[in-house]
């Protein structure tokens, strides 16, 4: 009987057990312990940033980013409509801010042309910032998401942010390891080109700490504020005094041990995922109307997810069901956020491509230990649809 092929699972094939055992033997298992600082330094060094702030999730890292950036209750933030809802909740609803939803381009990332159109034709730039003509609210920031390890068009978004005096936030929770190889930002990693960046180490990400995240910033004082907020804003360890409302967003020492071992494996994981991506692409792209979503030119992606674009008329949910019957786990992209919770009352622009990709994409198995044989089995199942 054929084995189950999961969508994306952790791969512990390095020093994870050794480092965790060391922590257990030393009884450093909670939010104190040297490995948290070591993990912060490992990530900062890898993405060429001066400082990184550990958190207990990518969601927490985004919330810390928004608070450090000074986003206020009543502000508006330009966000993608096509992304995971945890990208939007912490930078808007947690703060008391409001989202303005922007559609995607063919990378699945936010469309800079649509963002520029909103700023230019639906807002007014004043001496103290950009204001939405419809709501009268200050538009404080734009948050791009590097979807599935792809890269948003960061040169364009940097120009938009500078032109309209916006904080530029990057959700790189799916894109650790993605960087530009060409152009004005060559060598720059996803998460490091705006004012803030956030990474996730959830169990399905390219590396994992079980649950965890990391915040980086090009403003040293923002990073320090995020660190302070993540540790309950405590200013006296002995007397337990606090100077603001803080949060228990700390990463544990055991999680950091897992992360340090995973960081040692990251480049090997990316190389392996590249091989499987190319295997899928060679076998499926352009065959029977299928297409494998390409990554942006001029970047080295981390190849986190492999998106199969279905031909018109083929049922996305039907494909997912038929592959599931063969013990192959797949998933669609997310439901559009502006259609969920209470977000239906917020403005949304240029959603045509977001709706199209929502209906046409099935994400294929992509674990860092996916074998060539399992990949072949997935390919054969897809071609038999």
mmCIF file of C-alpha atoms in Angstrom:
data_model
loop_
_atom_site.group_PDB
_atom_site.id
_atom_site.type_symbol
_atom_site.label_atom_id
_atom_site.label_comp_id
_atom_site.label_asym_id
_atom_site.label_seq_id
_atom_site.Cartn_x
_atom_site.Cartn_y
_atom_site.Cartn_z
ATOM 1 C CA UNK A 1 0.000 0.000 0.000
ATOM 2 C CA UNK A 2 1.303 3.442 -0.922
ATOM 3 C CA UNK A 3 2.604 5.631 1.869
ATOM 4 C CA UNK A 4 0.973 8.917 2.807
ATOM 5 C CA UNK A 5 2.747 11.927 1.276
ATOM 6 C CA UNK A 6 2.244 14.973 3.517
ATOM 7 C CA UNK A 7 2.176 18.533 2.267
ATOM 8 C CA UNK A 8 4.982 19.958 4.405
ATOM 9 C CA UNK A 9 6.448 18.467 7.569
ATOM 10 C CA UNK A 10 9.497 19.174 9.743
ATOM 11 C CA UNK A 11 12.815 17.545 8.996
ATOM 12 C CA UNK A 12 15.009 16.918 12.049
ATOM 13 C CA UNK A 13 18.162 15.424 10.589
ATOM 14 C CA UNK A 14 20.915 17.431 12.282
ATOM 15 C CA UNK A 15 21.927 18.420 15.791
ATOM 16 C CA UNK A 16 18.414 19.055 17.121
ATOM 17 C CA UNK A 17 18.436 16.235 19.687
ATOM 18 C CA UNK A 18 21.960 17.021 20.859
ATOM 19 C CA UNK A 19 21.229 20.692 21.450
ATOM 20 C CA UNK A 20 17.892 19.999 23.161
ATOM 21 C CA UNK A 21 19.482 17.345 25.380
ATOM 22 C CA UNK A 22 22.132 19.876 26.397
ATOM 23 C CA UNK A 23 19.371 22.301 27.416
ATOM 24 C CA UNK A 24 17.512 19.626 29.366
ATOM 25 C CA UNK A 25 20.636 18.551 31.201
ATOM 26 C CA UNK A 26 21.323 22.152 32.175
ATOM 27 C CA UNK A 27 17.647 22.731 33.104
ATOM 28 C CA UNK A 28 17.470 25.759 30.782
ATOM 29 C CA UNK A 29 14.163 25.028 29.082
ATOM 30 C CA UNK A 30 12.012 28.136 29.402
ATOM 31 C CA UNK A 31 12.380 31.745 28.265
ATOM 32 C CA UNK A 32 15.766 32.144 29.907
ATOM 33 C CA UNK A 33 18.881 30.573 28.483
ATOM 34 C CA UNK A 34 21.769 31.482 26.245
ATOM 35 C CA UNK A 35 20.466 29.678 23.183
ATOM 36 C CA UNK A 36 17.772 32.306 22.572
ATOM 37 C CA UNK A 37 20.438 34.957 22.108
ATOM 38 C CA UNK A 38 22.449 32.549 19.978
ATOM 39 C CA UNK A 39 19.432 31.966 17.752
ATOM 40 C CA UNK A 40 18.846 35.700 17.409
ATOM 41 C CA UNK A 41 22.477 36.146 16.343
ATOM 42 C CA UNK A 42 22.333 33.215 13.910
ATOM 43 C CA UNK A 43 19.306 34.652 12.096
ATOM 44 C CA UNK A 44 20.676 38.222 12.151
ATOM 45 C CA UNK A 45 24.006 37.071 10.722
ATOM 46 C CA UNK A 46 22.308 34.944 8.064
ATOM 47 C CA UNK A 47 20.135 37.783 6.722
ATOM 48 C CA UNK A 48 22.866 40.394 7.237
ATOM 49 C CA UNK A 49 21.041 42.444 9.854
ATOM 50 C CA UNK A 50 22.555 43.968 12.997
ATOM 51 C CA UNK A 51 19.903 42.601 15.357
ATOM 52 C CA UNK A 52 17.071 40.092 15.484
ATOM 53 C CA UNK A 53 14.420 39.729 18.178
ATOM 54 C CA UNK A 54 13.117 36.239 18.963
ATOM 55 C CA UNK A 55 9.404 35.652 19.443
ATOM 56 C CA UNK A 56 7.107 32.718 20.120
ATOM 57 C CA UNK A 57 5.485 32.898 16.652
ATOM 58 C CA UNK A 58 5.586 34.739 13.361
ATOM 59 C CA UNK A 59 2.293 36.357 14.369
ATOM 60 C CA UNK A 60 3.937 37.745 17.510
ATOM 61 C CA UNK A 61 6.867 39.008 15.438
ATOM 62 C CA UNK A 62 4.430 40.907 13.204
ATOM 63 C CA UNK A 63 2.592 42.378 16.199
ATOM 64 C CA UNK A 64 5.920 43.503 17.682
ATOM 65 C CA UNK A 65 6.807 45.040 14.306
ATOM 66 C CA UNK A 66 3.590 47.049 14.180
ATOM 67 C CA UNK A 67 3.959 48.282 17.748
ATOM 68 C CA UNK A 68 7.619 49.174 17.254
ATOM 69 C CA UNK A 69 6.720 51.058 14.065
ATOM 70 C CA UNK A 70 4.241 53.219 15.961
ATOM 71 C CA UNK A 71 1.079 52.177 14.143
ATOM 72 C CA UNK A 72 -1.805 53.623 16.125
ATOM 73 C CA UNK A 73 -5.474 52.916 16.716
ATOM 74 C CA UNK A 74 -7.447 54.384 13.803
ATOM 75 C CA UNK A 75 -4.531 54.253 11.354
ATOM 76 C CA UNK A 76 -4.850 52.350 8.095
ATOM 77 C CA UNK A 77 -2.397 49.817 6.696
ATOM 78 C CA UNK A 78 -2.239 48.595 3.093
ATOM 79 C CA UNK A 79 -2.215 44.772 3.249
ATOM 80 C CA UNK A 80 -2.647 41.884 0.805
ATOM 81 C CA UNK A 81 -6.045 40.297 0.354
ATOM 82 C CA UNK A 82 -4.428 36.993 -0.662
ATOM 83 C CA UNK A 83 -2.417 35.777 2.313
ATOM 84 C CA UNK A 84 -2.852 33.983 5.620
ATOM 85 C CA UNK A 85 -5.072 35.928 8.002
ATOM 86 C CA UNK A 86 -2.325 35.931 10.651
ATOM 87 C CA UNK A 87 -0.454 38.396 8.453
ATOM 88 C CA UNK A 88 -3.238 40.973 8.786
ATOM 89 C CA UNK A 89 -4.676 40.489 12.280
ATOM 90 C CA UNK A 90 -1.580 41.555 14.260
ATOM 91 C CA UNK A 91 -0.804 44.695 12.252
ATOM 92 C CA UNK A 92 -4.419 45.930 12.209
ATOM 93 C CA UNK A 93 -6.976 44.460 14.601
ATOM 94 C CA UNK A 94 -4.517 43.773 17.440
ATOM 95 C CA UNK A 95 -3.497 47.451 17.263
ATOM 96 C CA UNK A 96 -6.936 48.882 16.552
ATOM 97 C CA UNK A 97 -5.895 49.889 13.025
ATOM 98 C CA UNK A 98 -7.860 49.218 9.838
ATOM 99 C CA UNK A 99 -6.689 47.310 6.751
ATOM 100 C CA UNK A 100 -7.042 48.422 3.142
ATOM 101 C CA UNK A 101 -6.863 45.272 1.033
ATOM 102 C CA UNK A 102 -4.820 45.248 -2.173
ATOM 103 C CA UNK A 103 -4.814 42.499 -4.790
ATOM 104 C CA UNK A 104 -1.877 40.470 -6.059
ATOM 105 C CA UNK A 105 0.228 40.286 -9.178
ATOM 106 C CA UNK A 106 1.317 37.037 -10.839
ATOM 107 C CA UNK A 107 3.847 36.351 -8.074
ATOM 108 C CA UNK A 108 0.879 36.077 -5.643
ATOM 109 C CA UNK A 109 2.450 38.974 -3.732
ATOM 110 C CA UNK A 110 0.802 42.389 -3.430
ATOM 111 C CA UNK A 111 0.546 44.256 -6.736
ATOM 112 C CA UNK A 112 2.626 47.463 -6.486
ATOM 113 C CA UNK A 113 0.686 49.073 -9.343
ATOM 114 C CA UNK A 114 -2.565 48.650 -7.400
ATOM 115 C CA UNK A 115 -0.947 49.985 -4.217
ATOM 116 C CA UNK A 116 0.407 52.999 -6.109
ATOM 117 C CA UNK A 117 -2.997 53.642 -7.690
ATOM 118 C CA UNK A 118 -4.679 53.631 -4.288
ATOM 119 C CA UNK A 119 -2.156 56.077 -2.847
ATOM 120 C CA UNK A 120 -2.200 58.376 -5.882
ATOM 121 C CA UNK A 121 -5.908 58.401 -6.695
ATOM 122 C CA UNK A 122 -7.725 57.599 -3.462
ATOM 123 C CA UNK A 123 -5.593 59.487 -0.957
ATOM 124 C CA UNK A 124 -4.153 62.933 -0.323
ATOM 125 C CA UNK A 125 -0.541 63.473 0.723
ATOM 126 C CA UNK A 126 -0.247 66.175 3.364
ATOM 127 C CA UNK A 127 2.693 67.534 5.310
ATOM 128 C CA UNK A 128 1.974 65.111 8.160
ATOM 129 C CA UNK A 129 1.285 62.008 6.083
ATOM 130 C CA UNK A 130 -1.012 60.250 3.624
ATOM 131 C CA UNK A 131 -4.771 60.387 4.235
ATOM 132 C CA UNK A 132 -7.526 58.230 2.779
ATOM 133 C CA UNK A 133 -10.014 60.472 0.937
ATOM 134 C CA UNK A 134 -12.936 58.161 1.753
ATOM 135 C CA UNK A 135 -12.375 57.554 5.466
ATOM 136 C CA UNK A 136 -10.209 60.514 6.439
ATOM 137 C CA UNK A 137 -7.832 58.155 8.255
ATOM 138 C CA UNK A 138 -4.061 58.371 8.159
ATOM 139 C CA UNK A 139 -2.504 55.658 6.005
ATOM 140 C CA UNK A 140 0.484 54.779 8.162
ATOM 141 C CA UNK A 141 2.088 51.762 6.545
ATOM 142 C CA UNK A 142 2.194 49.231 3.777
ATOM 143 C CA UNK A 143 2.837 45.592 4.585
ATOM 144 C CA UNK A 144 3.970 43.246 1.846
ATOM 145 C CA UNK A 145 3.984 39.461 2.187
ATOM 146 C CA UNK A 146 6.563 37.359 0.361
ATOM 147 C CA UNK A 147 4.095 34.607 -0.519
ATOM 148 C CA UNK A 148 5.255 30.974 -0.631
ATOM 149 C CA UNK A 149 8.934 32.002 -0.632
ATOM 150 C CA UNK A 150 8.536 34.268 -3.637
ATOM 151 C CA UNK A 151 9.718 37.874 -3.447
ATOM 152 C CA UNK A 152 7.417 40.869 -3.643
ATOM 153 C CA UNK A 153 8.575 43.660 -5.968
ATOM 154 C CA UNK A 154 10.619 45.404 -3.290
ATOM 155 C CA UNK A 155 12.210 48.141 -5.464
ATOM 156 C CA UNK A 156 8.696 49.284 -6.378
ATOM 157 C CA UNK A 157 7.413 49.122 -2.806
ATOM 158 C CA UNK A 158 10.417 50.991 -1.453
ATOM 159 C CA UNK A 159 9.708 53.802 -3.924
ATOM 160 C CA UNK A 160 6.010 53.867 -2.982
ATOM 161 C CA UNK A 161 6.802 53.953 0.730
ATOM 162 C CA UNK A 162 9.296 56.784 0.289
ATOM 163 C CA UNK A 163 7.004 58.791 -1.990
ATOM 164 C CA UNK A 164 3.971 58.606 0.312
ATOM 165 C CA UNK A 165 5.790 58.628 3.663
ATOM 166 C CA UNK A 166 4.695 55.125 4.647
ATOM 167 C CA UNK A 167 6.314 52.654 7.006
ATOM 168 C CA UNK A 168 7.278 49.615 4.918
ATOM 169 C CA UNK A 169 6.756 46.303 6.715
ATOM 170 C CA UNK A 170 7.733 42.899 5.344
ATOM 171 C CA UNK A 171 6.046 39.644 6.253
ATOM 172 C CA UNK A 172 8.801 37.202 5.319
ATOM 173 C CA UNK A 173 7.325 34.406 7.422
ATOM 174 C CA UNK A 174 7.413 32.073 4.402
ATOM 175 C CA UNK A 175 10.580 33.446 2.835
ATOM 176 C CA UNK A 176 13.578 32.880 5.105
ATOM 177 C CA UNK A 177 16.480 32.417 2.683
ATOM 178 C CA UNK A 178 14.964 34.235 -0.293
ATOM 179 C CA UNK A 179 17.178 37.045 -1.611
ATOM 180 C CA UNK A 180 17.800 39.203 -4.664
ATOM 181 C CA UNK A 181 20.588 38.085 -7.004
ATOM 182 C CA UNK A 182 20.289 40.990 -9.463
ATOM 183 C CA UNK A 183 19.404 44.667 -9.588
ATOM 184 C CA UNK A 184 19.602 47.482 -7.085
ATOM 185 C CA UNK A 185 18.858 45.173 -4.149
ATOM 186 C CA UNK A 186 21.221 42.323 -5.076
ATOM 187 C CA UNK A 187 22.248 40.407 -1.969
ATOM 188 C CA UNK A 188 19.321 41.673 0.120
ATOM 189 C CA UNK A 189 17.203 39.060 1.893
ATOM 190 C CA UNK A 190 13.426 39.055 2.160
ATOM 191 C CA UNK A 191 12.565 40.815 5.395
ATOM 192 C CA UNK A 192 15.521 43.211 5.366
ATOM 193 C CA UNK A 193 14.588 45.866 2.810
ATOM 194 C CA UNK A 194 11.777 47.671 4.592
ATOM 195 C CA UNK A 195 11.573 49.206 8.035
ATOM 196 C CA UNK A 196 10.658 45.904 9.711
ATOM 197 C CA UNK A 197 10.682 42.238 8.794
ATOM 198 C CA UNK A 198 9.228 39.103 10.381
ATOM 199 C CA UNK A 199 10.005 35.387 10.020
ATOM 200 C CA UNK A 200 8.114 32.283 11.157
ATOM 201 C CA UNK A 201 9.456 28.966 12.418
ATOM 202 C CA UNK A 202 6.126 27.157 12.552
ATOM 203 C CA UNK A 203 6.153 23.413 11.973
ATOM 204 C CA UNK A 204 5.410 23.693 8.249
ATOM 205 C CA UNK A 205 8.027 26.364 7.475
ATOM 206 C CA UNK A 206 11.382 25.706 5.810
ATOM 207 C CA UNK A 207 12.988 25.536 9.254
ATOM 208 C CA UNK A 208 11.090 25.112 12.502
ATOM 209 C CA UNK A 209 11.365 25.619 16.222
ATOM 210 C CA UNK A 210 7.982 23.920 16.668
ATOM 211 C CA UNK A 211 6.465 27.361 17.088
ATOM 212 C CA UNK A 212 8.455 30.550 16.943
ATOM 213 C CA UNK A 213 9.345 33.649 15.009
ATOM 214 C CA UNK A 214 11.824 36.470 14.626
ATOM 215 C CA UNK A 215 11.580 40.233 14.080
ATOM 216 C CA UNK A 216 14.262 42.362 12.433
ATOM 217 C CA UNK A 217 14.382 46.094 11.778
ATOM 218 C CA UNK A 218 16.548 48.646 10.024
ATOM 219 C CA UNK A 219 15.926 50.925 13.021
ATOM 220 C CA UNK A 220 17.968 49.883 16.034
ATOM 221 C CA UNK A 221 15.602 51.580 18.473
ATOM 222 C CA UNK A 222 12.595 49.763 16.958
ATOM 223 C CA UNK A 223 14.287 46.408 17.499
ATOM 224 C CA UNK A 224 15.088 47.315 21.097
ATOM 225 C CA UNK A 225 11.492 48.417 21.688
ATOM 226 C CA UNK A 226 10.242 45.126 20.235
ATOM 227 C CA UNK A 227 12.551 43.180 22.539
ATOM 228 C CA UNK A 228 11.310 45.166 25.511
ATOM 229 C CA UNK A 229 7.653 44.604 24.604
ATOM 230 C CA UNK A 230 8.227 40.876 24.066
ATOM 231 C CA UNK A 231 9.450 40.428 27.645
ATOM 232 C CA UNK A 232 6.454 42.014 29.428
ATOM 233 C CA UNK A 233 8.121 45.453 29.274
ATOM 234 C CA UNK A 234 9.952 44.681 32.516
ATOM 235 C CA UNK A 235 12.474 47.302 33.663
ATOM 236 C CA UNK A 236 13.504 45.748 36.963
ATOM 237 C CA UNK A 237 14.105 42.002 37.183
ATOM 238 C CA UNK A 238 14.137 42.029 40.988
ATOM 239 C CA UNK A 239 11.263 44.350 41.813
ATOM 240 C CA UNK A 240 9.072 43.314 38.856
ATOM 241 C CA UNK A 241 8.330 46.819 37.638
ATOM 242 C CA UNK A 242 7.101 47.569 34.137
ATOM 243 C CA UNK A 243 6.963 50.818 32.166
ATOM 244 C CA UNK A 244 4.253 49.887 29.623
ATOM 245 C CA UNK A 245 1.873 47.087 28.741
ATOM 246 C CA UNK A 246 4.060 44.272 27.486
ATOM 247 C CA UNK A 247 3.539 40.765 26.145
ATOM 248 C CA UNK A 248 4.793 37.273 26.831
ATOM 249 C CA UNK A 249 6.087 36.809 23.298
ATOM 250 C CA UNK A 250 9.389 35.188 24.224
ATOM 251 C CA UNK A 251 10.939 32.172 22.544
ATOM 252 C CA UNK A 252 11.966 29.338 24.848
ATOM 253 C CA UNK A 253 15.489 28.020 25.160
ATOM 254 C CA UNK A 254 14.375 24.589 23.913
ATOM 255 C CA UNK A 255 12.828 26.169 20.812
ATOM 256 C CA UNK A 256 16.044 28.087 20.209
ATOM 257 C CA UNK A 257 18.011 24.832 20.410
ATOM 258 C CA UNK A 258 15.870 23.374 17.645
ATOM 259 C CA UNK A 259 16.279 26.570 15.641
ATOM 260 C CA UNK A 260 20.059 26.626 15.878
ATOM 261 C CA UNK A 261 20.247 23.081 14.551
ATOM 262 C CA UNK A 262 17.778 23.903 11.786
ATOM 263 C CA UNK A 263 19.746 27.010 10.769
ATOM 264 C CA UNK A 264 22.742 24.738 10.182
ATOM 265 C CA UNK A 265 20.601 22.786 7.691
ATOM 266 C CA UNK A 266 18.831 25.677 5.972
ATOM 267 C CA UNK A 267 20.926 25.990 2.825
ATOM 268 C CA UNK A 268 20.803 22.226 2.324
ATOM 269 C CA UNK A 269 17.026 22.300 2.709
ATOM 270 C CA UNK A 270 16.781 25.014 0.059
ATOM 271 C CA UNK A 271 18.996 23.062 -2.353
ATOM 272 C CA UNK A 272 16.833 19.962 -1.864
ATOM 273 C CA UNK A 273 13.618 21.920 -2.384
ATOM 274 C CA UNK A 274 15.048 23.436 -5.564
ATOM 275 C CA UNK A 275 15.627 19.928 -6.938
ATOM 276 C CA UNK A 276 12.054 18.864 -6.250
ATOM 277 C CA UNK A 277 10.682 22.128 -7.670
ATOM 278 C CA UNK A 278 12.603 21.573 -10.889
ATOM 279 C CA UNK A 279 11.357 17.980 -11.008
ATOM 280 C CA UNK A 280 7.749 19.170 -10.767
ATOM 281 C CA UNK A 281 8.346 21.935 -13.294
ATOM 282 C CA UNK A 282 10.008 19.657 -15.867
ATOM 283 C CA UNK A 283 7.175 17.133 -15.677
ATOM 284 C CA UNK A 284 4.095 19.338 -15.296
ATOM 285 C CA UNK A 285 4.676 22.862 -16.557
ATOM 286 C CA UNK A 286 2.830 23.323 -19.852
ATOM 287 C CA UNK A 287 1.526 19.740 -19.874
ATOM 288 C CA UNK A 288 -2.253 19.142 -20.197
ATOM 289 C CA UNK A 289 -2.889 22.795 -19.403
ATOM 290 C CA UNK A 290 -1.076 22.726 -16.053
ATOM 291 C CA UNK A 291 1.428 25.365 -14.999
ATOM 292 C CA UNK A 292 3.889 25.489 -12.118
ATOM 293 C CA UNK A 293 3.896 28.970 -10.608
ATOM 294 C CA UNK A 294 7.299 30.524 -11.341
ATOM 295 C CA UNK A 295 9.391 32.495 -8.897
ATOM 296 C CA UNK A 296 10.336 36.083 -9.652
ATOM 297 C CA UNK A 297 13.343 36.517 -11.939
ATOM 298 C CA UNK A 298 16.485 37.918 -10.352
ATOM 299 C CA UNK A 299 16.037 36.199 -7.003
ATOM 300 C CA UNK A 300 17.176 33.038 -5.227
ATOM 301 C CA UNK A 301 13.921 31.816 -3.669
ATOM 302 C CA UNK A 302 13.753 29.388 -0.795
ATOM 303 C CA UNK A 303 11.276 27.281 -2.840
ATOM 304 C CA UNK A 304 9.011 26.915 0.185
ATOM 305 C CA UNK A 305 5.775 26.005 -1.625
ATOM 306 C CA UNK A 306 5.111 24.558 -5.089
ATOM 307 C CA UNK A 307 1.917 25.922 -6.623
ATOM 308 C CA UNK A 308 0.191 24.034 -9.423
ATOM 309 C CA UNK A 309 -2.057 26.284 -11.526
ATOM 310 C CA UNK A 310 -4.993 24.309 -12.882
ATOM 311 C CA UNK A 311 -6.485 24.818 -16.346
ATOM 312 C CA UNK A 312 -9.841 26.561 -16.614
ATOM 313 C CA UNK A 313 -12.722 24.225 -15.970
ATOM 314 C CA UNK A 314 -10.863 21.876 -13.630
ATOM 315 C CA UNK A 315 -12.246 21.824 -10.097
ATOM 316 C CA UNK A 316 -9.692 22.847 -7.493
ATOM 317 C CA UNK A 317 -11.508 21.054 -4.681
ATOM 318 C CA UNK A 318 -12.078 18.041 -6.901
ATOM 319 C CA UNK A 319 -8.347 17.786 -7.551
ATOM 320 C CA UNK A 320 -7.570 18.055 -3.841
ATOM 321 C CA UNK A 321 -10.112 15.313 -3.086
ATOM 322 C CA UNK A 322 -8.868 12.953 -5.796
ATOM 323 C CA UNK A 323 -5.241 13.333 -4.712
ATOM 324 C CA UNK A 324 -6.272 12.801 -1.078
ATOM 325 C CA UNK A 325 -7.830 9.485 -2.088
ATOM 326 C CA UNK A 326 -4.342 8.485 -3.236
ATOM 327 C CA UNK A 327 -2.830 9.544 0.118
ATOM 328 C CA UNK A 328 -1.334 12.728 -1.319
ATOM 329 C CA UNK A 329 -1.959 15.803 0.802
ATOM 330 C CA UNK A 330 -2.448 19.116 -1.016
ATOM 331 C CA UNK A 331 -4.122 22.426 -0.182
ATOM 332 C CA UNK A 332 -5.533 25.506 -1.880
ATOM 333 C CA UNK A 333 -4.375 29.050 -1.264
ATOM 334 C CA UNK A 334 -6.207 31.004 1.397
ATOM 335 C CA UNK A 335 -9.688 32.425 1.251
ATOM 336 C CA UNK A 336 -9.462 36.174 0.628
ATOM 337 C CA UNK A 337 -9.206 37.971 3.959
ATOM 338 C CA UNK A 338 -11.556 40.797 2.966
ATOM 339 C CA UNK A 339 -14.313 38.162 2.769
ATOM 340 C CA UNK A 340 -13.712 36.860 6.316
ATOM 341 C CA UNK A 341 -14.500 37.810 9.938
ATOM 342 C CA UNK A 342 -15.506 41.475 10.086
ATOM 343 C CA UNK A 343 -13.110 42.487 7.321
ATOM 344 C CA UNK A 344 -15.915 42.763 4.789
ATOM 345 C CA UNK A 345 -16.472 46.353 5.885
ATOM 346 C CA UNK A 346 -12.940 47.380 4.852
ATOM 347 C CA UNK A 347 -11.917 48.726 1.452
ATOM 348 C CA UNK A 348 -10.455 46.364 -1.146
ATOM 349 C CA UNK A 349 -8.870 47.088 -4.529
ATOM 350 C CA UNK A 350 -7.780 45.199 -7.654
ATOM 351 C CA UNK A 351 -8.745 41.688 -6.554
ATOM 352 C CA UNK A 352 -9.168 40.082 -9.992
ATOM 353 C CA UNK A 353 -5.929 38.093 -9.944
ATOM 354 C CA UNK A 354 -6.334 37.203 -6.275
ATOM 355 C CA UNK A 355 -9.724 35.668 -7.047
ATOM 356 C CA UNK A 356 -8.335 33.837 -10.085
ATOM 357 C CA UNK A 357 -5.437 32.261 -8.206
ATOM 358 C CA UNK A 358 -7.678 31.431 -5.259
ATOM 359 C CA UNK A 359 -9.778 29.306 -7.614
ATOM 360 C CA UNK A 360 -6.966 27.792 -9.690
ATOM 361 C CA UNK A 361 -4.066 26.892 -7.377
ATOM 362 C CA UNK A 362 -3.379 23.593 -5.651
ATOM 363 C CA UNK A 363 -0.198 23.439 -3.586
ATOM 364 C CA UNK A 364 1.744 20.197 -4.002
ATOM 365 C CA UNK A 365 3.808 18.278 -1.404
ATOM 366 C CA UNK A 366 7.024 20.146 -0.710
ATOM 367 C CA UNK A 367 8.666 18.832 2.467
ATOM 368 C CA UNK A 368 12.418 19.234 2.787
ATOM 369 C CA UNK A 369 12.714 15.430 2.877
ATOM 370 C CA UNK A 370 10.379 14.769 -0.063
ATOM 371 C CA UNK A 371 12.043 12.064 -2.130
ATOM 372 C CA UNK A 372 12.364 12.009 -5.905
ATOM 373 C CA UNK A 373 10.277 8.823 -5.902
ATOM 374 C CA UNK A 374 7.456 10.438 -3.938
ATOM 375 C CA UNK A 375 7.609 13.464 -6.214
ATOM 376 C CA UNK A 376 7.263 11.150 -9.216
ATOM 377 C CA UNK A 377 4.215 9.569 -7.608
ATOM 378 C CA UNK A 378 2.613 12.992 -7.145
ATOM 379 C CA UNK A 379 3.388 13.904 -10.768
ATOM 380 C CA UNK A 380 1.833 10.685 -12.068
ATOM 381 C CA UNK A 381 -1.276 11.277 -9.977
ATOM 382 C CA UNK A 382 -1.641 14.812 -11.306
ATOM 383 C CA UNK A 383 -1.201 13.741 -14.904
ATOM 384 C CA UNK A 384 -3.878 11.081 -14.398
ATOM 385 C CA UNK A 385 -6.514 13.639 -13.305
#
